[in-house]
């Protein structure tokens, strides 16, 4: 099963004459089926870590291993393929396509991965049922509340049965109660579908309800504790 | 696909303006193009006629004079000539309506068998050819048939007696043997036998002239055919020999006629090219503008698509397809309006023989292909910009 290994991962941004080290030699191993939260102050490098893990960004040095396989040498196309087949993304801003309805948004990844359409639609329906939006398949994103849109995004992230879902502040734009519901939903999918989740959050309460909490500070992992979420 | 239409609908005003830009361009292209196609088709036939036969008439200083029919044998003896036909032309509707816009309806003698020298043969929409040696029969071009309201098997009295004609105006009954298909060149012609043509010619002569000559010994012109496939240069040489060896006639060099047609053709081609450039500028710029705006307002979407696994090539294809759809939409509408307008104008003009547009399959293909090709081309740069976006930069924009 899928494990993700970050080995001595470093990312530097060049800004004029200065170089900002956003991530500084991070080593992290995430086991399959885990539910991990990443916390830290603003600018500590959480998003950079997630983007590197999600193969959206190339590290300055170090590497990401997916199931033990090196990803550093892969072409952009191969990395896109891996993202489409093995990874799912959830963003703070939902990022649904306004031109597509709920069902089409969820099946978007199938379009690029060249997967069977009928199967993709069936899977999407099943997931939308799971997130409680079975009745809204043909609605546009602008007809949904923020929490509902994020649930569509969660379904979208899971449609290709990814090994790992990366969520960058998925509850950052909704109220506490909705945030609670969304986290509950992700937990449930984590258990029922066996999908690994890595969730970046500012909310320590939410982080406290995950299996493992990794704390970043100035691009370095300063604590990594296993929690006993009830 | 649905995404493309949905995106177009989400920006109704902008899409309408863009599509309108293409519509204007393709409309201009279609109307100018059908005008050019019409004249070029006439010119093509003209070039074919001019390249197949040498017209012989009275010398310029006695323009319009009748020629002795005996010249036919003299012309036939000139080296390189394989056939000579006398020519007769009379008005089918003399002194008709005051102003006539299109070509006049004419009755001419049929040059039977001229096909074998390279002229297009008659094509029948209905009926058959004139029976050889038979008088009193007529073949009608489609336009003149429409003007006269006659069909195959009908009897028609020609020439048509104009209102207020003299007492002694004569018409003769002809049986319509066949009606020709439309070809843009001979649609206003009616064909009769040589003998009938001479009879009709006699009726147009003043009584003094008529009593002075025997109409059966004259011709208004001659058409001289070399063997089929003779080059234009050799035909010019034959024309020169005619002018040298046969007194009292003038042969025109076919190359001069062909050159006239060709230079007229290049004028229309220039007009058509102008319309194409207009279409390119108006349509192309509006597509470029729209696609640039579409890409910049959808940067986040592009980032998201890349995050969920879209390749650069897939994004490129999506945006090119979107541009092509805009082009196809504008092209179809513009072509449709152009087709509608030219057809309408031709129908309205039909009563006055004013048929000036010709929408050919070639023009249809050019107009639609041009619209789609131009839009796709205009979409390339914005689409490349979209496709090359770095996913993280795109996702974090705004
Ligand atoms: N594209 C970039 N160019 C230059 N510097 C960048 C870029 N992206 C991030 N940084 C810098 O890298 C550091 C880490 O940024 P990152 O976005 O990973 O932090 P974060 O923990 O996600 O913060 P937040 O909680 O505010 O989202 C910051 O100092 C940031 O300014
Ligand atoms: Mg962040």
XYZ file of C-alpha atoms and ligand atoms in Angstrom:
660
model
C 0.000 0.000 0.000
C 0.942 3.585 -0.493
C 3.455 5.272 1.695
C 4.828 8.722 1.094
C 8.342 9.580 2.076
C 9.809 13.058 2.125
C 13.595 12.873 2.227
C 15.617 15.920 3.243
C 13.117 18.060 1.376
C 14.244 21.652 0.832
C 12.617 24.467 -1.089
C 14.186 27.852 -1.584
C 12.516 30.796 -3.276
C 14.638 33.389 -4.931
C 13.348 36.872 -4.424
C 15.606 39.456 -6.004
C 18.893 39.338 -4.168
C 17.402 37.324 -1.275
C 16.762 33.630 -1.015
C 13.903 32.492 1.177
C 14.172 28.997 2.529
C 10.529 27.969 2.787
C 11.322 24.388 3.680
C 14.605 23.289 5.181
C 15.525 19.597 5.089
C 12.216 18.027 6.056
C 12.131 14.258 6.565
C 8.699 12.756 6.924
C 7.172 9.352 6.339
C 3.438 8.993 6.033
C 1.943 5.539 6.215
C -0.934 4.366 4.145
C -4.344 5.024 5.704
C -3.041 7.674 8.060
C -4.839 10.914 8.804
C -2.188 13.563 9.363
C -2.540 17.243 10.162
C 0.132 19.827 9.503
C 0.092 22.919 11.674
C 2.309 25.931 12.065
C 2.255 29.696 11.914
C 1.656 31.571 8.751
C 4.710 31.393 6.539
C 6.085 28.304 8.260
C 6.070 26.373 4.980
C 2.894 24.254 5.228
C 1.620 25.004 1.739
C 5.093 24.563 0.294
C 5.299 21.145 1.934
C 1.923 20.152 0.555
C 2.699 21.406 -2.972
C 5.962 19.463 -2.994
C 4.259 16.305 -1.756
C 1.539 16.787 -4.365
C 4.128 17.018 -7.168
C 2.868 20.500 -8.012
C 6.236 21.976 -7.185
C 9.782 20.730 -7.673
C 12.065 20.778 -4.615
C 15.366 22.666 -4.578
C 16.910 19.537 -3.088
C 15.744 16.337 -1.471
C 13.072 14.129 -2.900
C 9.557 12.729 -2.591
C 9.118 8.967 -2.753
C 5.705 7.614 -3.699
C 5.440 3.937 -2.765
C 9.211 3.939 -2.636
C 9.484 5.287 -6.167
C 11.603 8.334 -6.866
C 9.639 11.261 -8.336
C 12.407 13.833 -8.749
C 13.445 12.747 -12.223
C 9.952 12.545 -13.678
C 8.816 14.753 -16.555
C 5.985 17.243 -16.092
C 3.695 14.919 -17.988
C 4.464 11.918 -15.806
C 3.987 14.045 -12.700
C 0.606 15.187 -14.067
C -0.328 11.540 -14.633
C 0.632 10.659 -11.063
C -1.389 13.586 -9.724
C -4.390 12.472 -11.742
C -4.225 8.809 -10.734
C -2.653 8.702 -7.284
C -3.338 12.060 -5.646
C -6.328 14.180 -4.726
C -6.378 17.870 -3.840
C -8.675 19.988 -1.702
C -8.155 23.744 -1.485
C -9.398 26.442 0.820
C -11.118 28.195 -2.086
C -12.905 25.030 -3.356
C -11.809 25.833 -6.940
C -14.848 24.353 -8.632
C -15.303 25.130 -12.321
C -18.307 27.440 -12.662
C -19.043 26.223 -16.181
C -19.629 22.680 -15.000
C -22.340 21.223 -12.812
C -21.651 19.308 -9.620
C -21.372 15.901 -11.257
C -19.084 17.181 -14.033
C -16.856 18.896 -11.497
C -16.415 15.657 -9.647
C -15.583 13.670 -12.785
C -13.115 16.287 -14.053
C -10.059 14.226 -13.137
C -11.413 11.260 -15.122
C -11.352 13.452 -18.233
C -7.599 13.919 -18.060
C -6.696 10.489 -16.815
C -8.565 8.972 -19.745
C -10.648 6.796 -17.473
C -13.854 5.125 -18.457
C -16.573 7.765 -18.348
C -19.415 5.530 -17.247
C -17.357 4.128 -14.403
C -16.239 7.641 -13.405
C -19.808 8.891 -13.307
C -20.904 5.943 -11.245
C -18.086 6.528 -8.769
C -18.894 10.251 -8.683
C -22.554 9.547 -7.913
C -21.565 7.213 -5.140
C -19.222 9.812 -3.615
C -21.753 12.635 -3.957
C -24.208 10.393 -2.178
C -21.635 9.867 0.559
C -21.062 13.607 1.017
C -24.835 14.185 1.044
C -25.243 15.927 -2.292
C -27.011 13.199 -4.238
C -29.852 15.586 -4.996
C -27.660 18.354 -6.411
C -25.878 16.601 -9.287
C -27.060 19.021 -11.927
C -26.672 22.200 -9.922
C -23.998 24.743 -10.708
C -21.381 25.547 -8.051
C -22.877 29.043 -7.662
C -26.093 27.428 -6.416
C -24.305 25.817 -3.459
C -23.172 27.098 -0.085
C -19.475 27.192 0.793
C -19.707 24.020 2.842
C -21.536 22.229 0.050
C -18.982 23.386 -2.498
C -16.206 22.016 -0.330
C -18.023 18.715 -0.122
C -18.109 18.632 -3.918
C -14.360 19.323 -3.870
C -13.852 16.441 -1.432
C -15.775 14.110 -3.732
C -13.704 15.387 -6.654
C -10.477 14.620 -4.797
C -11.565 11.029 -4.249
C -13.041 10.167 -7.618
C -9.941 8.455 -9.011
C -9.424 6.398 -5.846
C -6.201 8.208 -4.969
C -3.719 6.825 -2.473
C -3.291 10.233 -0.881
C -5.473 13.310 -0.517
C -3.787 16.628 0.222
C -5.953 19.333 1.745
C -4.683 22.898 2.220
C -6.827 24.582 4.859
C -9.996 22.925 3.617
C -12.035 24.482 6.391
C -10.430 27.916 6.211
C -13.412 29.542 4.512
C -16.320 28.069 6.465
C -17.765 28.520 9.939
C -16.734 26.323 12.863
C -19.710 24.012 12.715
C -19.323 23.431 8.965
C -15.598 22.930 9.505
C -16.485 20.281 12.030
C -18.794 18.526 9.593
C -16.216 18.649 6.807
C -13.538 17.146 9.018
C -15.975 14.461 10.104
C -16.640 13.701 6.461
C -12.936 13.408 5.643
C -12.416 11.142 8.640
C -15.223 8.925 7.495
C -13.798 8.677 3.973
C -10.405 7.989 5.503
C -11.856 5.045 7.401
C -14.321 3.728 4.846
C -12.229 4.191 1.733
C -8.850 3.731 3.365
C -7.562 6.945 1.807
C -4.571 8.661 3.359
C -5.215 12.314 4.234
C -2.747 15.109 4.887
C -4.578 18.197 6.085
C -3.006 21.604 6.617
C -4.904 23.667 9.153
C -4.650 26.640 11.432
C -7.260 25.229 13.699
C -5.594 23.316 16.541
C -8.949 21.914 17.683
C -9.393 20.283 14.308
C -5.807 19.147 14.224
C -6.366 17.562 17.602
C -8.951 15.264 16.081
C -6.512 13.739 13.561
C -4.261 10.706 14.102
C -1.023 12.577 13.925
C -0.017 16.215 14.156
C 3.105 17.581 12.510
C 4.202 21.082 13.525
C 6.275 23.225 11.206
C 8.252 26.286 12.121
C 10.406 28.262 9.710
C 10.488 25.345 7.321
C 11.551 22.792 9.852
C 9.517 20.047 11.573
C 9.584 20.964 15.258
C 7.195 18.351 16.573
C 5.509 15.219 15.302
C 3.077 13.564 17.688
C 0.674 10.697 17.372
C -2.702 11.517 18.830
C -5.391 9.345 20.231
C -8.394 10.721 18.463
C -11.576 9.305 19.848
C -17.846 20.523 -25.327
C -20.609 21.406 -22.898
C -18.001 23.255 -20.869
C -17.159 25.393 -23.892
C -20.764 26.381 -24.584
C -21.368 26.920 -20.910
C -18.367 29.247 -20.742
C -19.572 31.100 -23.840
C -22.997 31.530 -22.272
C -21.509 32.783 -19.013
C -20.066 35.760 -20.872
C -22.973 36.455 -23.160
C -22.090 39.992 -24.177
C -18.476 39.224 -24.870
C -19.271 36.028 -26.744
C -21.874 37.861 -28.806
C -19.397 40.585 -29.711
C -16.703 38.093 -30.638
C -19.013 35.944 -32.691
C -20.372 39.123 -34.324
C -16.862 40.080 -35.324
C -16.440 36.773 -37.100
C -19.954 36.997 -38.513
C -19.139 40.348 -40.120
C -15.905 39.039 -41.550
C -17.361 35.807 -42.891
C -20.454 37.618 -44.150
C -18.222 39.930 -46.173
C -16.198 36.963 -47.318
C -19.310 35.050 -48.411
C -20.976 37.911 -50.290
C -17.789 39.173 -51.933
C -16.756 35.605 -52.567
C -20.038 34.642 -54.208
C -19.797 37.763 -56.353
C -16.289 36.789 -57.363
C -17.303 33.155 -57.880
C -20.149 34.246 -60.120
C -17.982 36.417 -62.305
C -15.148 33.963 -62.283
C -17.501 31.225 -63.437
C -18.612 33.487 -66.276
C -15.020 34.279 -67.034
C -14.076 30.614 -66.948
C -16.718 29.827 -69.522
C -15.638 32.927 -71.422
C -12.051 31.753 -71.389
C -13.204 28.356 -72.616
C -15.139 29.901 -75.495
C -12.382 32.349 -76.297
C -9.798 29.613 -76.192
C -11.790 27.327 -78.450
C -12.915 29.556 -81.297
C -11.877 32.589 -83.319
C -14.677 35.159 -83.739
C -14.830 36.687 -87.219
C -16.834 39.810 -87.937
C -17.051 42.659 -90.377
C -13.994 44.906 -90.192
C -14.181 47.612 -87.482
C -14.779 50.420 -90.027
C -18.042 48.779 -91.173
C -19.122 47.447 -87.832
C -22.335 45.471 -87.839
C -22.390 45.020 -91.614
C -23.703 41.754 -92.988
C -21.103 39.401 -94.449
C -21.559 37.288 -97.555
C -22.125 33.665 -96.647
C -19.563 32.734 -99.300
C -16.863 33.858 -96.845
C -17.581 30.628 -94.968
C -15.873 28.589 -97.691
C -13.004 31.097 -97.923
C -12.434 30.913 -94.196
C -12.546 27.131 -94.263
C -9.653 27.095 -96.714
C -7.324 28.986 -94.361
C -4.615 26.682 -93.038
C -5.406 25.283 -89.581
C -9.171 25.864 -89.756
C -11.302 22.789 -89.314
C -14.829 24.228 -89.178
C -16.603 27.530 -89.818
C -20.107 28.349 -88.584
C -22.147 31.378 -89.587
C -23.605 33.305 -86.673
C -26.978 35.067 -86.360
C -28.358 36.949 -83.382
C -31.744 38.639 -82.975
C -33.495 40.100 -79.951
C -36.110 37.811 -78.475
C -37.956 40.747 -76.929
C -37.173 43.776 -79.077
C -37.790 47.229 -77.662
C -38.886 45.556 -74.433
C -38.990 47.210 -71.050
C -37.201 50.538 -71.064
C -34.298 49.582 -68.816
C -33.133 46.039 -68.575
C -30.489 45.343 -65.958
C -29.284 41.893 -66.869
C -28.325 40.315 -70.161
C -30.988 40.661 -72.903
C -32.856 37.596 -74.135
C -31.379 36.628 -77.501
C -32.231 34.165 -80.245
C -29.176 32.678 -81.924
C -28.551 29.903 -84.400
C -27.306 26.701 -82.863
C -23.809 25.765 -83.923
C -24.584 22.075 -83.990
C -21.653 19.807 -83.357
C -19.369 22.570 -82.052
C -18.646 20.356 -79.010
C -16.137 18.406 -81.053
C -14.009 21.559 -81.332
C -13.854 22.137 -77.576
C -16.989 24.141 -76.768
C -19.214 22.962 -73.928
C -22.146 21.046 -75.419
C -25.761 21.784 -74.483
C -27.024 20.233 -71.242
C -30.741 19.702 -71.027
C -32.874 20.191 -67.952
C -35.813 18.905 -69.971
C -36.559 17.812 -73.499
C -34.044 17.218 -76.273
C -31.826 18.876 -78.845
C -33.061 20.383 -82.120
C -33.789 17.760 -84.726
C -31.265 18.205 -87.573
C -32.712 19.962 -90.620
C -36.021 20.520 -88.845
C -37.422 24.062 -88.781
C -39.829 25.595 -86.312
C -38.162 24.174 -83.218
C -36.413 26.055 -80.445
C -34.300 25.319 -77.380
C -34.585 27.748 -74.476
C -32.035 28.737 -71.863
C -33.490 28.547 -68.337
C -33.750 32.322 -67.889
C -35.474 33.043 -71.182
C -37.750 30.038 -70.592
C -38.723 31.597 -67.268
C -39.200 35.033 -68.851
C -41.469 33.614 -71.507
C -43.189 31.214 -69.120
C -42.678 28.319 -71.521
C -41.804 24.675 -71.021
C -40.818 21.792 -73.234
C -43.641 20.994 -75.634
C -45.148 24.495 -75.483
C -45.394 26.720 -78.510
C -43.869 30.170 -78.292
C -44.258 33.121 -80.670
C -40.986 34.931 -81.243
C -39.839 37.589 -81.257
C -42.238 38.838 -78.598
C -44.320 41.648 -80.001
C -43.568 44.790 -78.012
C -46.434 47.045 -76.940
C -47.049 49.699 -79.539
C -45.274 47.771 -82.276
C -45.798 48.563 -85.919
C -48.652 46.919 -87.816
C -46.306 44.762 -89.841
C -44.424 43.267 -86.842
C -44.044 39.558 -87.440
C -43.686 36.715 -84.945
C -43.215 33.061 -85.764
C -44.423 30.075 -83.792
C -41.728 27.745 -82.424
C -42.172 24.482 -80.637
C -39.993 24.222 -77.508
C -37.892 21.078 -78.012
C -35.918 21.394 -74.788
C -34.850 23.640 -71.915
C -31.170 23.929 -70.936
C -29.683 23.738 -67.458
C -28.376 26.899 -65.850
C -24.722 27.575 -66.603
C -24.432 31.308 -65.997
C -23.398 32.040 -69.553
C -26.060 31.029 -72.046
C -29.094 31.160 -69.769
C -30.710 34.022 -71.677
C -30.195 32.404 -75.100
C -32.680 30.618 -77.309
C -31.351 28.381 -80.069
C -32.907 27.801 -83.482
C -31.746 26.311 -86.768
C -29.690 28.374 -89.231
C -32.663 28.666 -91.597
C -34.969 29.903 -88.847
C -32.307 32.323 -87.652
C -32.018 33.800 -91.164
C -35.796 34.129 -91.356
C -35.822 36.001 -88.047
C -32.901 38.156 -89.203
C -34.797 39.071 -92.381
C -37.698 40.335 -90.281
C -35.400 42.803 -88.537
C -34.146 44.330 -91.796
C -35.719 47.421 -93.285
C -37.935 46.692 -96.321
C -35.420 48.311 -98.701
C -32.530 46.197 -97.448
C -34.691 43.106 -97.389
C -35.663 43.526 -101.013
C -32.062 44.262 -102.021
C -30.448 41.133 -100.629
C -31.147 37.466 -100.289
C -30.971 36.769 -96.588
C -29.966 33.186 -97.338
C -26.610 34.425 -98.648
C -25.494 36.453 -95.624
C -24.216 35.996 -92.083
C -23.745 38.463 -89.228
C -20.556 36.809 -88.090
C -18.569 33.623 -88.349
C -17.115 31.357 -85.731
C -13.902 29.707 -86.842
C -12.805 26.511 -85.101
C -9.348 25.028 -85.325
C -9.011 21.390 -84.339
C -9.632 20.722 -80.660
C -6.562 21.269 -78.490
C -4.917 23.879 -80.704
C -2.783 26.181 -78.568
C -3.641 29.820 -78.071
C -0.515 30.854 -79.981
C -1.430 28.742 -82.980
C -4.945 30.180 -82.874
C -3.511 33.697 -82.912
C -1.523 32.640 -85.976
C -4.708 31.354 -87.626
C -6.454 34.657 -86.854
C -3.552 36.514 -88.435
C -3.746 34.313 -91.538
C -7.500 34.980 -91.782
C -6.916 38.724 -91.709
C -4.210 38.363 -94.315
C -5.892 35.958 -96.702
C -9.623 36.702 -96.448
C -10.550 40.250 -97.409
C -13.558 42.029 -95.970
C -13.542 40.271 -92.568
C -11.781 40.765 -89.261
C -10.696 37.929 -86.954
C -9.934 38.743 -83.343
C -6.929 37.112 -81.705
C -8.189 34.638 -79.068
C -5.276 35.515 -76.801
C -6.565 39.107 -76.547
C -9.983 37.869 -75.485
C -8.509 35.432 -72.991
C -6.278 38.163 -71.587
C -9.323 40.412 -71.154
C -11.122 37.720 -69.238
C -8.096 36.943 -67.123
C -7.498 40.560 -66.132
C -11.163 40.888 -65.199
C -10.768 37.706 -63.161
C -7.824 39.056 -61.233
C -9.886 42.101 -60.261
C -12.479 39.875 -58.667
C -9.848 37.752 -57.027
C -8.435 40.958 -55.535
C -11.863 41.926 -54.195
C -12.238 38.477 -52.690
C -8.777 38.640 -51.144
C -9.653 42.029 -49.695
C -12.748 40.571 -48.072
C -10.675 37.707 -46.709
C -8.162 40.104 -45.167
C -11.014 42.113 -43.675
C -12.454 38.924 -42.212
C -9.051 37.934 -40.911
C -8.447 41.240 -39.163
C -11.902 41.728 -37.647
C -12.524 38.108 -36.750
C -8.971 37.272 -35.768
C -8.555 40.249 -33.457
C -11.843 39.636 -31.709
C -10.936 36.013 -31.116
C -7.460 36.903 -29.841
C -8.972 39.436 -27.485
C -11.649 37.085 -26.211
C -9.312 34.189 -25.716
C -6.786 36.332 -23.854
C -9.553 37.489 -21.547
C -10.912 33.980 -21.149
C -7.489 32.659 -20.212
C -6.718 35.421 -17.751
C -10.020 35.118 -15.931
C -9.717 31.337 -15.794
C -6.137 31.062 -14.586
C -7.263 29.407 -11.361
C -9.337 26.899 -13.306
C -6.332 26.031 -15.404
C -4.258 25.542 -12.253
C -6.944 23.274 -10.855
C -7.118 21.236 -14.051
C -3.378 20.768 -13.958
C -3.547 19.769 -10.305
C -6.049 17.029 -11.129
C -3.794 15.667 -13.841
C -4.296 17.714 -17.033
C -1.279 17.740 -19.343
C -0.054 20.853 -21.105
C -1.257 19.390 -24.412
C -4.733 18.725 -23.044
C -5.174 22.301 -21.837
C -3.830 23.571 -25.163
C -6.345 21.435 -27.022
C -9.234 22.629 -24.852
C -8.509 26.290 -25.529
C -7.851 25.768 -29.229
C -11.117 23.872 -29.457
C -12.899 26.700 -27.692
C -11.474 29.177 -30.218
C -12.438 26.850 -33.060
C -15.999 26.578 -31.730
C -16.258 30.372 -31.598
C -14.951 30.457 -35.161
C -17.362 27.783 -36.334
C -20.286 29.566 -34.699
C -19.396 32.921 -36.242
C -18.583 31.260 -39.542
C -21.883 29.399 -39.730
C -23.925 32.470 -38.843
C -21.959 34.771 -41.146
C -22.111 32.275 -43.968
C -25.812 31.713 -43.320
C -26.595 35.430 -43.475
C -24.425 35.818 -46.563
C -26.099 32.860 -48.262
C -29.535 34.175 -47.312
C -28.821 37.671 -48.586
C -27.229 36.613 -51.879
C -30.007 34.118 -52.539
C -32.613 36.764 -51.746
C -30.948 39.338 -54.009
C -30.677 36.818 -56.811
C -34.335 35.868 -56.456
C -35.338 39.532 -56.418
C -33.079 40.220 -59.373
C -34.257 37.197 -61.333
C -37.091 39.117 -62.946
C -34.581 41.481 -64.527
C -32.052 38.744 -65.352
C -29.843 40.173 -62.609
C -28.200 37.067 -61.287
C -24.901 38.139 -59.817
C -24.069 35.779 -56.927
C -22.887 32.223 -57.061
C -22.318 30.284 -53.845
C -20.207 27.306 -54.802
C -19.256 24.337 -52.601
C -15.724 25.666 -52.854
C -16.808 29.015 -51.424
C -18.733 27.280 -48.628
C -15.655 25.285 -47.727
C -13.460 28.383 -47.878
C -15.796 30.494 -45.728
C -16.272 27.882 -43.010
C -12.720 26.618 -43.148
C -11.444 30.150 -43.014
C -13.585 31.014 -39.982
C -12.501 27.945 -38.051
C -8.878 28.116 -39.163
C -8.575 31.810 -38.401
C -10.130 31.453 -34.947
C -7.983 28.455 -34.097
C -4.894 30.279 -35.250
C -5.875 33.344 -33.246
C -6.439 31.085 -30.252
C -2.971 29.534 -30.375
C -1.100 32.214 -28.463
C -3.618 32.559 -25.612
C -3.997 28.775 -25.481
C -0.241 28.312 -25.248
C -0.152 30.829 -22.450
C -2.857 28.886 -20.645
C -1.260 25.518 -21.207
C 2.184 26.575 -20.051
C 0.995 28.029 -16.761
C 2.702 26.589 -13.757
C 0.016 24.883 -11.638
C 1.042 26.430 -8.323
C 1.306 29.954 -9.728
C -2.033 29.496 -11.447
C -3.757 28.137 -8.346
C -2.465 30.920 -6.117
C -3.267 33.749 -8.532
C -5.676 36.533 -7.520
N 6.230 31.673 -4.878
C 6.913 32.143 -3.820
N 7.923 33.027 -4.016
C 8.623 33.499 -2.988
N 8.402 33.150 -1.728
C 7.422 32.271 -1.450
C 6.629 31.731 -2.485
N 5.716 30.883 -1.941
C 5.964 30.890 -0.607
N 6.964 31.728 -0.312
C 7.532 31.960 1.014
O 7.826 30.715 1.587
C 7.481 30.720 2.956
C 6.520 29.585 3.248
O 5.303 29.836 2.566
P 4.056 28.882 2.672
O 3.030 29.381 1.728
O 4.502 27.495 2.482
O 3.588 29.089 4.147
P 2.286 28.597 4.881
O 2.719 27.904 6.083
O 1.430 27.856 3.947
O 1.596 29.956 5.265
P 0.040 30.272 5.432
O -0.359 29.667 6.722
O -0.012 31.765 5.477
O -0.623 29.711 4.275
C 6.901 32.077 3.238
O 7.912 32.862 3.795
C 6.522 32.630 1.891
O 6.644 34.028 1.871
Mg -0.556 28.128 3.090
